[in-house]
CSV table of C-alpha atoms in Angstrom, one decimal:
chain,number,residue,atom,x,y,z
A,1,MET,CA,-20.1,-16.4,6.6
A,2,SER,CA,-20.3,-16.3,2.8
A,3,PRO,CA,-17.7,-18.3,0.9
A,4,LYS,CA,-14.6,-16.6,-0.5
A,5,ARG,CA,-14.8,-15.6,-4.2
A,6,TRP,CA,-11.4,-17.2,-5.0
A,7,VAL,CA,-9.6,-20.0,-3.3
A,8,ARG,CA,-6.6,-18.7,-1.5
A,9,GLY,CA,-4.2,-19.9,1.2
A,10,GLY,CA,-6.0,-21.4,4.2
A,11,ASN,CA,-9.3,-21.7,2.3
A,12,THR,CA,-9.0,-25.0,0.5
A,13,THR,CA,-10.1,-27.6,3.1
A,14,SER,CA,-13.7,-27.7,1.7
A,15,LEU,CA,-12.7,-28.3,-1.9
A,16,ASP,CA,-12.9,-31.5,-3.8
A,17,ILE,CA,-9.7,-32.1,-5.8
A,18,LEU,CA,-10.4,-32.9,-9.5
A,19,LEU,CA,-6.8,-33.0,-10.8
A,20,TRP,CA,-3.4,-32.8,-9.3
A,21,LYS,CA,-0.5,-32.6,-11.7
A,22,LYS,CA,3.2,-32.0,-11.3
A,23,VAL,CA,4.6,-29.5,-13.7
A,24,CYS,CA,8.2,-29.8,-12.5
A,25,ASP,CA,10.1,-31.5,-9.6
A,26,THR,CA,9.1,-28.8,-7.1
A,27,ILE,CA,5.7,-27.4,-8.4
A,28,GLY,CA,2.3,-28.9,-9.0
A,29,VAL,CA,-1.0,-27.5,-10.3
A,30,VAL,CA,-4.3,-28.4,-8.5
A,31,ILE,CA,-7.7,-28.1,-10.1
A,32,ALA,CA,-10.5,-28.2,-7.5
A,33,THR,CA,-14.1,-27.4,-7.0
A,34,ASP,CA,-16.4,-26.3,-4.2
A,35,GLY,CA,-19.4,-27.9,-6.0
A,36,GLU,CA,-20.2,-24.7,-7.9
A,37,THR,CA,-17.0,-23.1,-9.1
A,38,GLN,CA,-13.8,-24.6,-10.3
A,39,TYR,CA,-10.4,-23.2,-9.2
A,40,ILE,CA,-6.8,-23.6,-10.3
A,41,LEU,CA,-3.9,-23.4,-7.9
A,42,PRO,CA,-0.1,-23.8,-8.4
A,43,ILE,CA,1.5,-25.3,-5.3
A,44,THR,CA,4.9,-26.1,-3.9
A,45,SER,CA,6.3,-27.8,-0.9
A,46,PHE,CA,8.8,-25.0,-0.1
A,47,GLY,CA,8.2,-23.1,3.1
A,48,CYS,CA,6.1,-20.0,3.3
A,49,ARG,CA,4.1,-17.8,5.7
A,50,GLU,CA,1.0,-19.4,7.3
A,51,LYS,CA,-1.3,-17.1,5.3
A,52,GLN,CA,0.0,-18.5,2.1
A,53,MET,CA,-0.2,-22.2,3.1
A,54,VAL,CA,-2.9,-24.5,1.7
A,55,LYS,CA,-3.9,-28.0,2.9
A,56,ILE,CA,-4.6,-30.6,0.3
A,57,ASP,CA,-5.4,-34.2,1.1
A,58,GLY,CA,-4.0,-33.7,4.6
A,59,SER,CA,-0.7,-32.3,3.4
A,60,THR,CA,0.5,-28.7,3.7
A,61,PHE,CA,1.7,-26.8,0.6
A,62,CYS,CA,2.3,-23.1,-0.3
A,63,GLU,CA,0.8,-21.0,-3.0
A,64,ALA,CA,3.6,-21.2,-5.5
A,65,GLU,CA,3.6,-17.5,-6.6
A,66,TYR,CA,5.0,-16.5,-3.3
A,67,ILE,CA,8.1,-18.7,-3.7
A,68,PRO,CA,10.8,-17.0,-5.9
A,69,VAL,CA,11.9,-20.2,-7.5
A,70,PHE,CA,8.4,-20.6,-9.1
A,71,LEU,CA,8.7,-17.6,-11.5
A,72,ARG,CA,12.3,-18.5,-12.3
A,73,GLU,CA,11.3,-22.1,-13.2
A,74,VAL,CA,8.4,-20.9,-15.3
A,75,LEU,CA,10.4,-18.2,-17.2
A,76,SER,CA,13.3,-20.6,-17.8
A,77,GLY,CA,11.0,-23.1,-19.5
A,78,LYS,CA,11.6,-25.8,-16.9
A,79,THR,CA,8.0,-26.5,-16.2
A,80,SER,CA,5.3,-28.1,-18.5
A,81,LEU,CA,3.3,-24.9,-18.2
A,82,GLU,CA,2.7,-23.1,-21.5
A,83,LEU,CA,4.8,-19.9,-21.5
A,84,ILE,CA,4.6,-16.9,-23.8
A,85,ASN,CA,7.3,-14.2,-23.6
A,86,TYR,CA,6.5,-10.8,-24.9
A,87,GLU,CA,9.8,-9.3,-24.0
A,88,GLU,CA,13.3,-10.7,-23.5
A,89,LEU,CA,14.0,-11.3,-19.8
A,90,ASP,CA,16.7,-13.0,-17.9
A,91,PRO,CA,15.0,-15.0,-15.2
A,92,GLU,CA,18.1,-15.1,-13.0
A,93,SER,CA,18.2,-11.2,-13.0
A,94,LEU,CA,14.8,-11.0,-11.2
A,95,VAL,CA,14.9,-10.0,-7.5
A,96,PHE,CA,12.0,-11.1,-5.3
A,97,GLU,CA,10.7,-8.1,-3.3
A,98,GLY,CA,7.6,-9.6,-1.6
A,99,SER,CA,3.9,-9.8,-1.9
A,100,VAL,CA,1.6,-6.8,-2.5
A,101,ALA,CA,-2.2,-6.3,-2.2
A,102,GLU,CA,-2.4,-9.3,0.1
A,103,ASP,CA,-6.2,-8.9,0.6
A,104,ALA,CA,-6.8,-9.1,-3.2
A,105,THR,CA,-8.6,-12.1,-4.5
A,106,ASN,CA,-5.7,-13.0,-6.7
A,107,PRO,CA,-2.0,-13.3,-5.5
A,108,HIS,CA,0.3,-10.4,-6.5
A,109,VAL,CA,4.1,-10.5,-6.1
A,110,LEU,CA,6.6,-7.8,-6.8
A,111,TYR,CA,10.0,-8.3,-8.5
A,112,SER,CA,12.8,-6.0,-9.5
A,113,ALA,CA,14.3,-6.4,-12.9
A,114,LYS,CA,17.0,-4.5,-14.9
A,115,ASN,CA,14.4,-2.4,-16.7
A,116,GLY,CA,12.2,-1.7,-13.7
A,117,LYS,CA,9.9,-3.4,-11.4
A,118,LEU,CA,7.5,-6.2,-12.5
A,119,LEU,CA,4.3,-7.6,-11.0
A,120,LEU,CA,3.4,-11.3,-11.0
A,121,LYS,CA,-0.3,-11.8,-10.9
A,122,GLY,CA,-1.7,-15.3,-10.5
A,123,TYR,CA,-5.2,-16.5,-11.3
A,124,ARG,CA,-7.4,-18.7,-9.2
A,125,LEU,CA,-10.6,-19.1,-11.1
A,126,TYR,CA,-10.5,-21.9,-13.7
A,127,ARG,CA,-11.5,-19.9,-16.8
A,128,ARG,CA,-10.5,-20.7,-20.3
A,129,ASP,CA,-12.1,-17.5,-21.5
A,130,ASN,CA,-10.1,-15.2,-19.1
A,131,PRO,CA,-9.5,-12.3,-21.5
A,132,GLU,CA,-6.8,-10.4,-19.6
A,133,VAL,CA,-3.8,-11.5,-21.7
A,134,LEU,CA,-5.7,-10.7,-24.9
A,135,PHE,CA,-6.5,-7.2,-23.7
A,136,LEU,CA,-3.0,-6.5,-22.4
A,137,ARG,CA,-1.4,-7.8,-25.6
A,138,TYR,CA,-3.7,-5.8,-27.8
A,139,LEU,CA,-3.4,-2.6,-25.8
A,140,SER,CA,0.4,-2.7,-25.7
A,141,HIS,CA,0.7,0.1,-28.2
A,142,TYR,CA,-1.9,2.4,-26.7
A,143,ASN,CA,-0.1,3.3,-23.4
A,144,VAL,CA,-3.3,2.9,-21.4
A,145,ALA,CA,-2.6,-0.4,-19.6
A,146,PRO,CA,0.5,-1.9,-17.9
A,147,ARG,CA,3.1,-3.5,-20.3
A,148,LEU,CA,2.7,-7.3,-20.7
A,149,VAL,CA,6.0,-9.1,-20.2
A,150,ALA,CA,5.0,-12.8,-20.1
A,151,SER,CA,2.0,-15.1,-19.5
A,152,TYR,CA,1.7,-18.7,-18.6
A,153,SER,CA,-1.2,-21.2,-18.6
A,154,ALA,CA,-1.9,-24.8,-17.7
A,155,GLY,CA,-3.6,-26.9,-20.3
A,156,GLY,CA,-4.9,-23.8,-22.0
A,157,VAL,CA,-6.2,-22.3,-18.8
A,158,PRO,CA,-4.6,-18.9,-18.0
A,159,LEU,CA,-2.6,-19.3,-14.7
A,160,GLY,CA,-0.8,-16.0,-14.4
A,161,ILE,CA,0.9,-13.0,-16.0
A,162,LEU,CA,4.0,-10.9,-15.5
A,163,VAL,CA,3.4,-7.2,-16.2
A,164,GLU,CA,5.0,-3.8,-15.7
A,165,TYR,CA,4.6,-2.5,-12.1
A,166,ILE,CA,3.3,1.1,-12.1
A,167,GLU,CA,5.4,2.9,-9.5
A,168,GLY,CA,4.2,6.0,-7.7
A,169,GLY,CA,0.6,5.4,-8.7
A,170,ILE,CA,-2.5,5.4,-6.4
A,171,ASP,CA,-6.0,4.1,-6.5
A,172,PRO,CA,-8.0,7.2,-7.6
A,173,GLY,CA,-10.9,6.0,-5.4
A,174,ALA,CA,-8.8,7.0,-2.3
A,175,PRO,CA,-8.9,10.8,-3.0
A,176,LEU,CA,-12.5,10.5,-4.1
A,177,TYR,CA,-13.4,8.8,-0.8
A,178,SER,CA,-11.7,11.7,1.0
A,179,SER,CA,-13.6,14.2,-1.1
A,180,ALA,CA,-16.9,12.5,-0.2
A,181,LYS,CA,-16.2,12.8,3.5
A,182,GLU,CA,-15.1,16.4,3.1
A,183,THR,CA,-18.3,17.1,1.3
A,184,LEU,CA,-20.3,15.7,4.2
A,185,ALA,CA,-18.3,17.9,6.6
A,186,ALA,CA,-18.6,21.1,4.6
A,187,GLN,CA,-22.3,20.5,3.6
A,188,SER,CA,-21.3,21.3,0.0
A,189,ILE,CA,-19.2,19.5,-2.7
A,190,THR,CA,-15.6,20.0,-2.0
A,191,GLY,CA,-12.2,18.3,-2.3
A,192,LEU,CA,-12.6,17.0,-5.9
A,193,ASP,CA,-9.4,16.8,-7.9
A,194,TRP,CA,-10.6,17.7,-11.4
A,195,ASN,CA,-7.3,16.5,-12.9
A,196,ILE,CA,-8.0,13.0,-11.7
A,197,LEU,CA,-11.6,13.0,-13.2
A,198,LYS,CA,-10.4,14.4,-16.5
A,199,SER,CA,-7.6,11.9,-16.7
A,200,ILE,CA,-10.1,9.1,-16.1
A,201,GLY,CA,-12.4,10.3,-18.9
A,202,LYS,CA,-9.5,10.6,-21.3
A,203,ALA,CA,-8.0,7.2,-20.5
A,204,VAL,CA,-11.4,5.4,-20.9
A,205,SER,CA,-11.9,7.2,-24.2
A,206,ILE,CA,-8.5,6.0,-25.4
A,207,PHE,CA,-9.3,2.5,-24.3
A,208,HIS,CA,-12.7,2.4,-26.0
A,209,ASN,CA,-11.5,4.0,-29.2
A,210,ALA,CA,-8.7,1.3,-29.3
A,211,MET,CA,-11.2,-1.5,-28.9
A,212,LEU,CA,-13.3,0.0,-31.7
A,213,GLU,CA,-10.4,-0.7,-34.0
A,214,CYS,CA,-9.8,-4.3,-32.8
A,215,MET,CA,-10.3,-6.7,-35.7
A,216,GLU,CA,-9.3,-9.9,-33.9
A,217,GLU,CA,-12.0,-12.5,-33.5
A,218,TRP,CA,-12.4,-12.1,-29.7
A,219,CYS,CA,-13.0,-8.3,-29.9
A,220,LYS,CA,-14.2,-7.4,-33.4
A,221,PRO,CA,-16.9,-4.7,-33.1
A,222,SER,CA,-20.4,-5.0,-34.6
A,223,TYR,CA,-23.6,-3.1,-34.8
A,224,ILE,CA,-26.1,-3.3,-31.9
A,225,ASP,CA,-29.4,-4.9,-33.0
A,226,THR,CA,-32.7,-5.8,-31.3
A,227,GLN,CA,-31.4,-9.2,-30.3
A,228,ASP,CA,-28.7,-7.5,-28.2
A,229,ILE,CA,-31.4,-5.5,-26.4
A,230,SER,CA,-33.4,-8.6,-25.7
A,231,VAL,CA,-30.3,-10.2,-24.2
A,232,TRP,CA,-29.6,-7.2,-22.0
A,233,ARG,CA,-33.2,-7.1,-20.7
A,234,ALA,CA,-33.2,-10.9,-20.1
A,235,ARG,CA,-30.0,-10.6,-18.1
A,236,MET,CA,-31.4,-7.8,-15.9
A,237,LYS,CA,-34.5,-9.9,-15.2
A,238,HIS,CA,-32.3,-12.9,-14.3
A,239,TYR,CA,-30.3,-10.8,-11.8
A,240,LEU,CA,-33.6,-9.5,-10.3
A,241,ASN,CA,-35.1,-12.9,-10.1
A,242,GLU,CA,-32.0,-14.2,-8.3
A,243,ILE,CA,-32.1,-11.5,-5.6
A,244,ALA,CA,-35.9,-11.4,-5.2
A,245,GLY,CA,-35.9,-13.6,-2.1
A,246,VAL,CA,-33.4,-11.5,-0.2
A,247,ILE,CA,-34.8,-8.0,-0.6
A,248,PRO,CA,-38.0,-6.3,0.7
A,249,SER,CA,-41.1,-6.7,-1.6
A,250,THR,CA,-41.3,-2.9,-1.8
A,251,TRP,CA,-37.8,-2.8,-3.3
A,252,LEU,CA,-38.6,-5.5,-5.7
A,253,GLU,CA,-41.7,-3.7,-6.9
A,254,ILE,CA,-39.7,-0.5,-7.6
A,255,LEU,CA,-36.9,-2.4,-9.3
A,256,ASN,CA,-39.4,-4.2,-11.6
A,257,LEU,CA,-40.9,-0.9,-12.6
A,258,SER,CA,-37.5,0.7,-13.1
A,259,LEU,CA,-36.3,-2.2,-15.3
A,260,GLN,CA,-39.3,-1.8,-17.6
A,261,LYS,CA,-39.0,2.0,-17.6
A,262,TYR,CA,-35.3,2.5,-18.1
A,263,SER,CA,-34.5,-0.5,-20.3
A,264,LYS,CA,-36.6,1.2,-23.0
A,265,ARG,CA,-33.6,3.6,-23.4
A,266,PHE,CA,-31.6,0.6,-24.7
A,267,GLU,CA,-33.3,1.1,-28.1
A,268,THR,CA,-31.4,4.4,-28.5
A,269,PHE,CA,-28.2,2.3,-29.0
A,270,LEU,CA,-29.5,0.6,-32.1
A,271,ASP,CA,-27.1,0.8,-35.1
A,272,THR,CA,-24.2,2.1,-33.0
A,273,TYR,CA,-21.2,-0.1,-32.3
A,274,LYS,CA,-20.8,-2.6,-29.5
A,275,ILE,CA,-17.2,-3.5,-28.5
A,276,ARG,CA,-15.4,-5.7,-26.1
A,277,ILE,CA,-15.5,-3.6,-22.9
A,278,HIS,CA,-13.7,-3.9,-19.6
A,279,GLN,CA,-17.0,-5.0,-17.8
A,280,ASP,CA,-15.7,-4.3,-14.2
A,281,LEU,CA,-14.3,-0.7,-14.6
A,282,HIS,CA,-14.4,1.0,-11.2
A,283,PHE,CA,-11.9,3.2,-9.6
A,284,SER,CA,-9.9,0.4,-8.0
A,285,GLN,CA,-9.3,-1.0,-11.5
A,286,MET,CA,-7.3,2.1,-12.3
A,287,ILE,CA,-3.9,3.5,-11.3
A,288,TYR,CA,-3.4,7.3,-11.2
A,289,LYS,CA,0.0,8.9,-11.4
A,290,PRO,CA,0.4,12.5,-10.3
A,291,THR,CA,1.6,13.4,-13.8
A,292,GLY,CA,-2.0,13.0,-14.8
A,293,LYS,CA,-1.7,9.5,-16.3
A,294,ILE,CA,-4.3,6.8,-15.7
A,295,TYR,CA,-3.6,3.1,-16.3
A,296,ILE,CA,-6.5,0.7,-16.6
A,297,VAL,CA,-5.9,-2.7,-15.0
A,298,ASP,CA,-7.6,-6.1,-14.2
A,299,PHE,CA,-9.2,-7.0,-17.5
A,300,GLU,CA,-10.7,-10.3,-16.3
A,301,GLY,CA,-14.2,-9.0,-16.5
A,302,GLU,CA,-17.0,-9.2,-14.0
A,303,PRO,CA,-16.1,-12.0,-11.7
A,304,GLY,CA,-19.7,-13.1,-11.0
A,305,ARG,CA,-21.2,-12.6,-14.4
A,306,PRO,CA,-22.9,-15.7,-15.7
A,307,PRO,CA,-20.6,-17.6,-18.1
A,308,GLU,CA,-22.8,-17.2,-21.2
A,309,TYR,CA,-22.3,-13.4,-21.0
A,310,ASN,CA,-18.5,-13.4,-20.4
A,311,THR,CA,-17.4,-12.8,-23.9
A,312,VAL,CA,-20.3,-10.6,-25.3
A,313,LEU,CA,-19.8,-7.2,-26.9
A,314,GLU,CA,-21.5,-4.3,-25.3
A,315,PRO,CA,-21.9,-0.5,-25.6
A,316,ALA,CA,-18.9,1.6,-24.4
A,317,LEU,CA,-21.2,3.5,-22.0
A,318,ARG,CA,-21.7,0.3,-20.0
A,319,ASP,CA,-18.2,0.8,-18.6
A,320,ILE,CA,-19.1,4.4,-17.7
A,321,ALA,CA,-22.0,3.0,-15.7
A,322,SER,CA,-19.6,0.8,-13.8
A,323,ILE,CA,-17.6,3.9,-12.9
A,324,ALA,CA,-20.8,5.6,-11.8
A,325,ARG,CA,-21.7,2.7,-9.5
A,326,GLY,CA,-18.2,2.9,-8.1
A,327,ALA,CA,-19.0,6.4,-7.0
A,328,SER,CA,-22.2,5.1,-5.4
A,329,TYR,CA,-20.2,2.6,-3.3
A,330,ILE,CA,-17.8,5.3,-2.3
A,331,SER,CA,-20.8,7.5,-1.2
A,332,PHE,CA,-22.2,4.7,0.9
A,333,TYR,CA,-19.0,3.9,2.8
A,334,ALA,CA,-18.2,7.6,3.2
A,335,VAL,CA,-21.5,8.1,5.0
A,336,LYS,CA,-21.0,5.0,7.0
A,337,ASP,CA,-17.6,5.9,8.2
A,338,TYR,CA,-18.1,9.6,8.6
A,339,TYR,CA,-21.1,9.2,10.9
A,340,GLY,CA,-19.9,5.9,12.5
A,341,LEU,CA,-23.0,4.0,11.4
A,342,SER,CA,-23.7,0.3,11.1
A,343,LEU,CA,-24.2,-1.1,7.6
A,344,GLU,CA,-27.9,-1.4,8.4
A,345,ASP,CA,-28.3,2.2,9.5
A,346,THR,CA,-26.4,3.4,6.5
A,347,VAL,CA,-28.8,1.5,4.2
A,348,LYS,CA,-31.7,3.3,5.9
A,349,VAL,CA,-30.0,6.7,5.2
A,350,PHE,CA,-30.0,5.9,1.5
A,351,GLN,CA,-33.3,4.1,1.4
A,352,GLU,CA,-35.0,7.1,3.0
A,353,ARG,CA,-32.9,9.6,1.1
A,354,GLU,CA,-31.8,11.4,4.2
A,355,ARG,CA,-29.7,14.5,3.8
A,356,PRO,CA,-26.3,12.8,3.7
A,357,ALA,CA,-27.5,10.5,0.9
A,358,LYS,CA,-28.8,13.5,-1.1
A,359,GLN,CA,-25.5,15.3,-0.6
A,360,LEU,CA,-23.4,12.4,-1.8
A,361,ASN,CA,-25.8,11.6,-4.7
A,362,GLU,CA,-25.1,15.2,-5.9
A,363,TRP,CA,-21.4,14.7,-5.3
A,364,ALA,CA,-21.4,11.4,-7.3
A,365,GLN,CA,-23.4,13.1,-10.1
A,366,GLU,CA,-20.7,15.8,-10.2
A,367,VAL,CA,-18.0,13.2,-10.4
A,368,LEU,CA,-19.7,11.4,-13.2
A,369,GLU,CA,-20.5,14.6,-15.2
A,370,LYS,CA,-16.8,15.7,-15.1
A,371,ILE,CA,-15.6,12.2,-16.3
A,372,VAL,CA,-18.2,12.0,-19.1
A,373,GLU,CA,-17.5,15.5,-20.3
A,374,GLU,CA,-13.9,14.7,-20.8
A,375,TYR,CA,-14.7,11.2,-22.1
A,376,LEU,CA,-16.9,12.5,-24.9
A,377,ARG,CA,-14.3,15.0,-26.1
A,378,THR,CA,-12.3,12.4,-27.9
A,379,LEU,CA,-14.6,9.4,-28.1
A,380,SER,CA,-15.4,8.1,-31.6
A,381,LYS,CA,-19.0,9.1,-32.6
A,382,ARG,CA,-19.5,5.5,-33.7
A,383,LEU,CA,-19.6,4.5,-30.1
A,384,THR,CA,-22.4,6.6,-28.7
A,385,PRO,CA,-25.7,7.8,-30.0
A,386,THR,CA,-25.0,11.3,-28.7
A,387,THR,CA,-22.1,13.8,-28.1
A,388,SER,CA,-24.1,15.7,-25.5
A,389,PRO,CA,-22.9,15.0,-22.0
A,390,ALA,CA,-26.5,15.5,-20.6
A,391,GLU,CA,-27.9,13.0,-23.1
A,392,ALA,CA,-25.1,10.6,-22.6
A,393,LEU,CA,-25.8,10.6,-18.8
A,394,GLU,CA,-29.4,9.7,-19.6
A,395,LEU,CA,-28.2,6.7,-21.6
A,396,VAL,CA,-25.8,5.6,-18.9
A,397,PHE,CA,-28.6,5.3,-16.4
A,398,PRO,CA,-30.2,2.1,-17.6
A,399,TRP,CA,-26.8,0.5,-17.5
A,400,MET,CA,-26.4,1.8,-13.9
A,401,VAL,CA,-29.6,-0.1,-13.1
A,402,GLU,CA,-28.2,-3.2,-14.9
A,403,ARG,CA,-24.8,-2.9,-13.1
A,404,ALA,CA,-26.5,-2.4,-9.7
A,405,LEU,CA,-28.6,-5.6,-10.2
A,406,TYR,CA,-25.4,-7.5,-11.1
A,407,GLU,CA,-23.7,-6.2,-8.0
A,408,ALA,CA,-26.6,-7.4,-5.8
A,409,TYR,CA,-26.6,-10.8,-7.6
A,410,TYR,CA,-22.8,-11.0,-7.0
A,411,GLU,CA,-23.1,-9.9,-3.4
A,412,LYS,CA,-25.8,-12.5,-2.7
A,413,LYS,CA,-23.4,-15.2,-3.6
A,414,TYR,CA,-20.4,-13.9,-1.6
A,415,ARG,CA,-21.4,-11.2,0.9
A,416,ILE,CA,-25.1,-11.3,1.3
A,417,GLN,CA,-25.2,-8.5,3.7
A,418,ASN,CA,-24.0,-6.2,0.9
A,419,VAL,CA,-27.0,-6.8,-1.3
A,420,ALA,CA,-28.6,-3.9,0.5
A,421,VAL,CA,-25.6,-1.7,-0.2
A,422,ALA,CA,-26.0,-2.2,-4.0
A,423,ILE,CA,-29.8,-1.8,-4.0
A,424,SER,CA,-30.3,1.0,-1.5
A,425,THR,CA,-27.8,3.3,-3.3
A,426,LEU,CA,-29.6,2.6,-6.6
A,427,LEU,CA,-33.0,3.2,-5.1
A,428,SER,CA,-31.8,6.5,-3.6
A,429,ILE,CA,-31.0,7.7,-7.1
A,430,ILE,CA,-34.2,6.3,-8.7
A,431,ASN,CA,-36.4,7.9,-6.0
A,432,GLY,CA,-34.7,11.2,-6.5
A,433,LYS,CA,-35.6,11.3,-10.2
């Protein structure tokens, strides 16, 4: 069993405690490590469900976010945590409604307030460079992300945020998954909601145009140069070297050749702008409302990215590549579930480019084309070397290779059986070119 990506309730027994500090009479903050990654965890001795319990030095505590008193104490300034309020809010007016997204890697808790529902999101990775607060604060006037209400940290390390809860929204990946299965059944592309795809393209364009105008130190755009290209290629080689021992030699040979071939397209980006991008922009990082509105969420960046690359600026099209890879994952699991296959047999379907893989590769290409077409309508010309959707898709592809290599690198750490998901879906596309 691969380790969990984030420490959560019931998963702390193997950690070494580095620091345990009380921040008020009823709440403490623990910093711990598994030998490779550092985590930060607010705890309390109040009672909670077993799933939210943690054992530390032989004693049982609860993840503090799930206890209503925690947020009230933080917002009232009764803890030693560093609090920033972005809106006026009466802590006593908040009504605890319960946890949501319990299988997520970070805790999420829903509250009712006088002006609507709010979502408390806690962090577990010990990251001083977690950029989510910076993004949400900066994007507050662009109506493309949830409203930031408050944030709090411990010793300068982000510990959590309170944001607007988007009611009535859905993960746009859900209807896309249904469309993929319908396509398999109908033997032709069907069930796509063009409004969703156009809304995604429009929202990502608004986001990228906004980041192009950011003049703050953490996000100030600059021109792409040859050093950037060298860094991108080096990162791809690093990912490939890290997964070389867990993939077949034939896959490794194709990936090496593809890296050399497609990374040449990076040179087309020279003298266009690089910006602070989302990094991890797939369909589950979006919320779609039936009115046609898309909200972008979860601005922490790629969770498995090597730290030296966490804060770098990159081309806007890199985010489009992440969306494209999201469609590849949907394709894989649609085939697996529709035909009732094992993971290994589904890998073979994509590796050998059997009919279902070809069908859903075409489906995924259609999804990407519609998104990119709408995306380019309003995207600043300073962010892409071309305004042609067909040419833009060609420039997205090297970033799809880079993103897939990252995915495999990440999966090797946490879900090694899924390395083959990342690579087989990529090879299915490469071998079809």
